Amino acid sequence: MFSLFRKRKQQAWEPDRLPRHIAIIMDGNGRWAARRALPRTAGHAAGAETFRRVATYCKDIGIEYLTVYAFSTENWNRPDDEIGAIMQLLEKYLHEALGKMERDKVKMKFFGDVTILTPELRKLISDTEELSKKFEGVQVNICLNYGGRDELVRAAENYAKDFAAGVAPQEKLTERAFSRYMYSADIPDPDFIIRPSGEMRLSNFLLWQSAYSELYFTDVLWPDFNERELDRAIIAFQERDRRYGGLKT
Ligand code: IPE
Ligand code: IPE
Ligand code: MG
């Protein structure tokens, strides 16, 4: 009787101390598929479903920003058929998202160089950004052909151009001013970065923005990640002591 009671009374996160911005490295799709003797693309399809669920849950519980790593600048090193399948899944996802936009009301942005993608994908991306910009509540950023180093080099390039044209800060460049040149210009840094699949690295994700992010690693593979796993992660986040180089408050 006692143990039953204990089981039911699960620890929960505190609603008034949620991370404002959660970022996720959606990793482990290939291994999830391999464990089921399925092709890697089946893992990516399952991963896309997980993204849908997790994004909806973030919106429901009141997370303001969710940034997900969907395809890195290094993922072009994969076989062409896998890259093609990922891009097809993305197209399918964006078609559906556009169809359900007025119901879901999620603001969507893309971080990364999307100019090299197919015209179909580029059109879907610009339509999605344009049509969803009126929504408030949750903003989902999809990192596509994104690399943290690439983002920094572009920021430096664009700053140099603006400087030469006289439209950038002409005195000393500050961290704050340089942040304006990142894809994440208008939003706060991620409070919390989650990486499933057991790897403990950032793999070129949000190098500038992750300076003081809390990191969370779990062995769960991305297609198996769900609302309960996010609850667990948020509880762990709330147990952290964020000091930013100062002393415990
Ligand atoms: C993440 O899953 C998806 C992308 C990188 C596009 P992986 O495809 O990297 O899955 P694993 O790491 O091989 O299991
Ligand atoms: C990171 O996963 C990129 C995405 C999840 C999109 P990878 O599978 O590409 O990372 P590595 O190769 O294990 O570092
Ligand atoms: Mg991987």
Coordinates of N, CA, C and O and ligand atoms in Angstrom, one line a residue, residues 25-27 69-72 75 78 195 201 203, ligand 2:
I25 N 19.6 18.4 -29.3 CA 20.3 17.8 -30.4 C 19.6 16.5 -30.7 O 19.7 15.5 -29.9
M26 N 18.8 16.4 -31.7 CA 17.9 15.2 -31.9 C 18.8 14.1 -32.5 O 18.7 13.8 -33.7
D27 N 19.5 13.4 -31.7 CA 20.4 12.3 -32.1 C 20.0 10.9 -31.7 O 19.3 10.7 -30.7
Y69 N 18.2 20.7 -33.4 CA 19.3 20.5 -34.4 C 18.8 19.4 -35.3 O 18.6 18.3 -34.9
A70 N 18.5 19.8 -36.6 CA 17.9 18.8 -37.5 C 18.9 18.3 -38.5 O 18.9 17.1 -38.9
F71 N 19.8 19.2 -38.9 CA 20.8 18.8 -40.0 C 22.0 19.7 -39.9 O 21.9 20.9 -40.0
S72 N 23.2 19.1 -39.7 CA 24.4 19.9 -39.4 C 25.1 20.2 -40.7 O 24.9 19.5 -41.7
N75 N 26.6 17.0 -41.7 CA 25.8 15.9 -42.1 C 25.8 15.6 -43.6 O 25.4 14.6 -44.1
R78 N 27.2 12.4 -45.2 CA 26.5 11.1 -45.2 C 26.2 10.7 -46.6 O 26.3 11.5 -47.5
R195 N 20.9 16.5 -25.0 CA 21.3 15.6 -26.1 C 21.0 14.1 -25.7 O 21.6 13.6 -24.8
R201 N 28.8 15.4 -26.5 CA 29.4 16.4 -27.2 C 28.4 17.3 -27.8 O 27.2 17.0 -27.9
S203 N 28.8 18.7 -30.9 CA 28.8 18.5 -32.4 C 28.5 19.8 -33.2 O 27.6 19.8 -34.1
Ligands
IPE2 C1 24.4 16.0 -34.5 O1 24.3 14.6 -34.6 C2 23.6 16.7 -35.6 C3 22.2 16.5 -35.5 C4 21.5 15.8 -34.6 C5 21.4 17.1 -36.5 P1 25.5 13.8 -35.4 O2 25.1 12.4 -35.3 O3 25.7 14.4 -36.7 O4 26.8 14.1 -34.5 P2 28.1 13.2 -34.3 O5 28.6 12.9 -35.7 O6 27.7 12.0 -33.6 O7 29.0 14.1 -33.6

